[in-house]
């Protein structure tokens, strides 16, 4: 079936995975950008229609046009350094600092867990248990401990973001090839040498999968911290806007939070591409968008 | 220790053993029991590897041939018995032991050259490794990889990657080469060619080699002695001496002498199997 498809209707070279998905139907012949744009237009159209026929109240769900106007207003405000711009800058700082500390602490703890017997036996179960807790619920605690300022939000971002980094780092260290470990043992490599020259580099794809998840989680942590602990960031503005039922404004600000998350995610993905030049597969690119 | 440095210093030449001139490896009454599983992997193994000879080890899976190789490499401890390498007991990994696995186990972020230099870098640091890069280049040339020094593993074919692994094994000038099914993951044609190449390299360097395999013709083609093992417990059933002249071309496989040897290895394997089933 796929053989036939490959030979007759699809002359270009396909990977096995692509060939498995290939059904020969018209959907396969649409270029991806057009498919994306078409679906986007369909969704926008549905949105517009639902609002237009009055199926839901405009107060609860503003139409695409109002949202676009508000988005332009917000954009102007951000570009001229207005209060939204300031809020976005604060949230950006919280997110980036939270992400960076989650990366450092996560990789460090991941190495401790992945490299030591005690880490594997005793620390890991605690981490798994902690990871199962609803971490958002800790936000008031952090506000009590670190105040209403930026610090409590950084800690919240760190707290939400660093679990995937720990787990993926440890998993990456455990996934190292047994024969290569034997080889290092046969070369009388010490523990530090084995870690630095073999385990950490081969764990990098795993670590980056964790970092990509952390990039998205850091935004969540910062915004949740702002919802529950005041401060001056986007979370606070969104809370205020929704209290006055300015849903269009909420949407516009969420858009910019999305941009923030995407940019951070993109930066991590770019660093991964630069650092993992030796990795030809893109198995790990799919994960992370949790 | 002094001996190890000497063997490194002689740029790949075999260092002569101290005691009995000819015996590079002497294994006496070696046994290995995995206590946790209550499994006797090896029992009463006696084996001598003479300088410049090639030994193939063959046996059913679970006969402990890979375990034997890893004990010889000092990677896992023995339960009882003795292994002497160059007259000194093997108690752990040593620089005068070269090892190679079924997978090339190259580091994908390193070039061929840096992969070959890895053992030196681990032992004596990056500066020492850089000093030895000429030697590594020569080795890459020896295995036919001149011009591939700066290429990374994902750009190499399976056979080429294994040739880089051969160079990495040779770079410290070990006295014994331990090969664990080195070409088992390659396709048949590449495998034949690699065996042929390995023979050439071993002859050229007068190497003492110990190779685990599960292909009878390969075992006979490569070896001066074929060690046949049986499973549960792993022990040596028979040692078949192969006195076909060297260098051997692939044509040797069609000779009646070769067929006779293959038959006697096959018979020993069957004998071992029956023994295990009782």
Short mmCIF file of N, CA, C and O in Angstrom, two decimals, chain A residues 177 179-180 182-190 193 197-202 277-280, chain B residues 4 70 75 93-95 99 101-103 105 107-110 118-119 121-123 152 154 168:
data_model
loop_
_atom_site.label_atom_id
_atom_site.label_comp_id
_atom_site.label_asym_id
_atom_site.label_seq_id
_atom_site.Cartn_x
_atom_site.Cartn_y
_atom_site.Cartn_z
N UNK A 177 24.64 4.59 27.25
CA UNK A 177 24.88 3.26 26.68
C UNK A 177 25.82 2.43 27.57
O UNK A 177 26.89 2.89 27.97
N UNK A 179 27.61 -0.30 26.97
CA UNK A 179 28.91 -0.66 26.39
C UNK A 179 29.89 0.51 26.45
O UNK A 179 31.07 0.33 26.71
N UNK A 180 29.37 1.73 26.19
CA UNK A 180 30.25 2.89 26.26
C UNK A 180 30.73 3.11 27.69
O UNK A 180 31.88 3.50 27.92
N UNK A 182 31.21 0.68 29.80
CA UNK A 182 32.25 -0.35 29.92
C UNK A 182 33.56 0.16 29.34
O UNK A 182 34.63 -0.04 29.91
N UNK A 183 33.43 0.79 28.16
CA UNK A 183 34.63 1.32 27.51
C UNK A 183 35.34 2.32 28.42
O UNK A 183 36.56 2.27 28.60
N UNK A 184 34.55 3.23 29.03
CA UNK A 184 35.16 4.22 29.92
C UNK A 184 35.79 3.54 31.13
O UNK A 184 36.86 3.94 31.59
N UNK A 185 35.14 2.49 31.62
CA UNK A 185 35.71 1.77 32.75
C UNK A 185 37.04 1.14 32.32
O UNK A 185 38.02 1.16 33.06
N UNK A 186 37.04 0.56 31.11
CA UNK A 186 38.26 -0.10 30.62
C UNK A 186 39.38 0.91 30.42
O UNK A 186 40.56 0.56 30.47
N UNK A 187 39.03 2.17 30.19
CA UNK A 187 40.07 3.20 30.04
C UNK A 187 40.47 3.78 31.39
O UNK A 187 41.22 4.75 31.46
N UNK A 188 39.94 3.18 32.45
CA UNK A 188 40.21 3.64 33.81
C UNK A 188 39.80 5.10 34.02
O UNK A 188 40.48 5.86 34.70
N UNK A 189 38.70 5.49 33.38
CA UNK A 189 38.20 6.85 33.56
C UNK A 189 37.60 6.99 34.95
O UNK A 189 36.91 6.08 35.42
N UNK A 190 37.86 8.10 35.59
CA UNK A 190 37.29 8.36 36.91
C UNK A 190 35.83 8.75 36.79
O UNK A 190 35.30 8.94 35.69
N UNK A 193 35.43 12.23 35.19
CA UNK A 193 35.72 12.16 33.75
C UNK A 193 34.57 11.51 32.99
O UNK A 193 34.17 11.99 31.93
N UNK A 197 32.84 13.73 30.27
CA UNK A 197 33.15 13.39 28.88
C UNK A 197 32.12 12.48 28.24
O UNK A 197 32.04 12.39 27.02
N UNK A 198 31.34 11.76 29.06
CA UNK A 198 30.38 10.82 28.47
C UNK A 198 28.94 11.10 28.88
O UNK A 198 28.09 11.37 28.05
N UNK A 199 28.68 11.08 30.19
CA UNK A 199 27.28 11.05 30.62
C UNK A 199 26.55 12.36 30.35
O UNK A 199 25.45 12.35 29.80
N UNK A 200 27.17 13.49 30.73
CA UNK A 200 26.47 14.76 30.52
C UNK A 200 26.23 15.05 29.05
O UNK A 200 25.11 15.39 28.66
N UNK A 201 27.26 14.91 28.19
CA UNK A 201 26.98 15.16 26.77
C UNK A 201 25.91 14.24 26.20
O UNK A 201 25.05 14.69 25.45
N UNK A 202 25.94 12.95 26.58
CA UNK A 202 24.93 12.08 25.98
C UNK A 202 23.56 12.29 26.61
O UNK A 202 22.55 11.90 26.03
N UNK A 277 24.60 19.55 17.49
CA UNK A 277 24.81 19.43 16.05
C UNK A 277 25.03 17.98 15.63
O UNK A 277 24.79 17.60 14.51
N UNK A 278 25.48 17.15 16.58
CA UNK A 278 25.79 15.76 16.25
C UNK A 278 24.57 14.87 16.26
O UNK A 278 24.63 13.70 15.98
N UNK A 279 23.43 15.43 16.65
CA UNK A 279 22.21 14.64 16.70
C UNK A 279 21.42 14.86 15.45
O UNK A 279 20.94 15.94 15.19
N UNK A 280 21.25 13.80 14.65
CA UNK A 280 20.53 14.01 13.40
C UNK A 280 19.04 13.80 13.57
O UNK A 280 18.24 14.35 12.86
N UNK B 4 53.33 -0.61 31.80
CA UNK B 4 52.24 0.00 31.03
C UNK B 4 52.75 1.17 30.20
O UNK B 4 52.45 1.31 29.03
N UNK B 70 35.02 -10.11 29.63
CA UNK B 70 34.96 -8.97 30.55
C UNK B 70 35.83 -9.20 31.78
O UNK B 70 36.40 -8.25 32.33
N UNK B 75 37.00 -5.90 33.82
CA UNK B 75 35.79 -5.09 33.99
C UNK B 75 34.88 -5.67 35.06
O UNK B 75 34.15 -4.93 35.71
N UNK B 93 40.77 -2.84 35.30
CA UNK B 93 41.11 -2.36 33.96
C UNK B 93 42.58 -1.94 33.88
O UNK B 93 43.13 -1.43 34.85
N UNK B 94 43.20 -2.19 32.73
CA UNK B 94 44.62 -1.83 32.57
C UNK B 94 44.84 -1.22 31.21
O UNK B 94 44.15 -1.52 30.24
N UNK B 95 45.85 -0.38 31.13
CA UNK B 95 46.16 0.29 29.87
C UNK B 95 46.68 -0.67 28.80
O UNK B 95 46.61 -0.37 27.62
N UNK B 99 40.06 -3.08 24.12
CA UNK B 99 38.76 -3.75 24.05
C UNK B 99 37.88 -3.11 22.99
O UNK B 99 38.01 -1.92 22.68
N UNK B 101 33.69 -3.56 21.22
CA UNK B 101 32.38 -4.19 21.38
C UNK B 101 31.67 -4.34 20.05
O UNK B 101 32.15 -3.89 19.02
N UNK B 102 30.47 -4.94 20.13
CA UNK B 102 29.66 -5.12 18.92
C UNK B 102 29.26 -3.77 18.33
O UNK B 102 29.24 -3.59 17.13
N UNK B 103 28.96 -2.82 19.21
CA UNK B 103 28.66 -1.47 18.75
C UNK B 103 29.95 -0.66 18.79
O UNK B 103 30.80 -0.89 19.65
N UNK B 105 30.53 2.21 19.82
CA UNK B 105 30.60 3.03 21.03
C UNK B 105 31.49 4.27 20.85
O UNK B 105 32.29 4.61 21.70
N UNK B 107 31.88 8.36 20.56
CA UNK B 107 31.15 9.51 21.09
C UNK B 107 30.73 10.38 19.91
O UNK B 107 31.58 10.88 19.17
N UNK B 108 29.40 10.54 19.70
CA UNK B 108 28.92 11.17 18.47
C UNK B 108 29.32 12.64 18.32
O UNK B 108 29.29 13.16 17.21
N UNK B 109 29.69 13.29 19.43
CA UNK B 109 30.04 14.72 19.32
C UNK B 109 31.53 14.90 19.04
O UNK B 109 32.00 16.01 18.92
N UNK B 110 32.27 13.82 18.96
CA UNK B 110 33.71 13.92 18.69
C UNK B 110 34.02 13.47 17.27
O UNK B 110 33.38 12.56 16.73
N UNK B 118 40.69 9.39 22.52
CA UNK B 118 40.00 9.41 23.81
C UNK B 118 40.73 8.67 24.94
O UNK B 118 40.88 9.23 26.03
N UNK B 119 41.22 7.44 24.70
CA UNK B 119 41.89 6.74 25.80
C UNK B 119 43.10 7.51 26.34
O UNK B 119 43.34 7.52 27.55
N UNK B 121 43.48 10.81 26.16
CA UNK B 121 42.97 12.00 26.83
C UNK B 121 42.48 11.66 28.24
O UNK B 121 42.74 12.40 29.19
N UNK B 122 41.79 10.52 28.37
CA UNK B 122 41.28 10.12 29.68
C UNK B 122 42.44 9.83 30.63
O UNK B 122 42.42 10.20 31.79
N UNK B 123 43.46 9.16 30.10
CA UNK B 123 44.57 8.75 30.95
C UNK B 123 45.50 9.91 31.29
O UNK B 123 45.89 10.10 32.43
N UNK B 152 32.49 13.24 11.75
CA UNK B 152 31.85 12.76 12.96
C UNK B 152 31.11 11.44 12.71
O UNK B 152 30.70 11.16 11.58
N UNK B 154 28.20 10.11 12.92
CA UNK B 154 26.94 9.92 12.20
C UNK B 154 27.12 10.00 10.69
O UNK B 154 26.23 9.62 9.94
N UNK B 168 40.96 3.25 18.07
CA UNK B 168 40.90 3.68 19.46
C UNK B 168 41.44 2.58 20.37
O UNK B 168 42.11 2.85 21.36
#
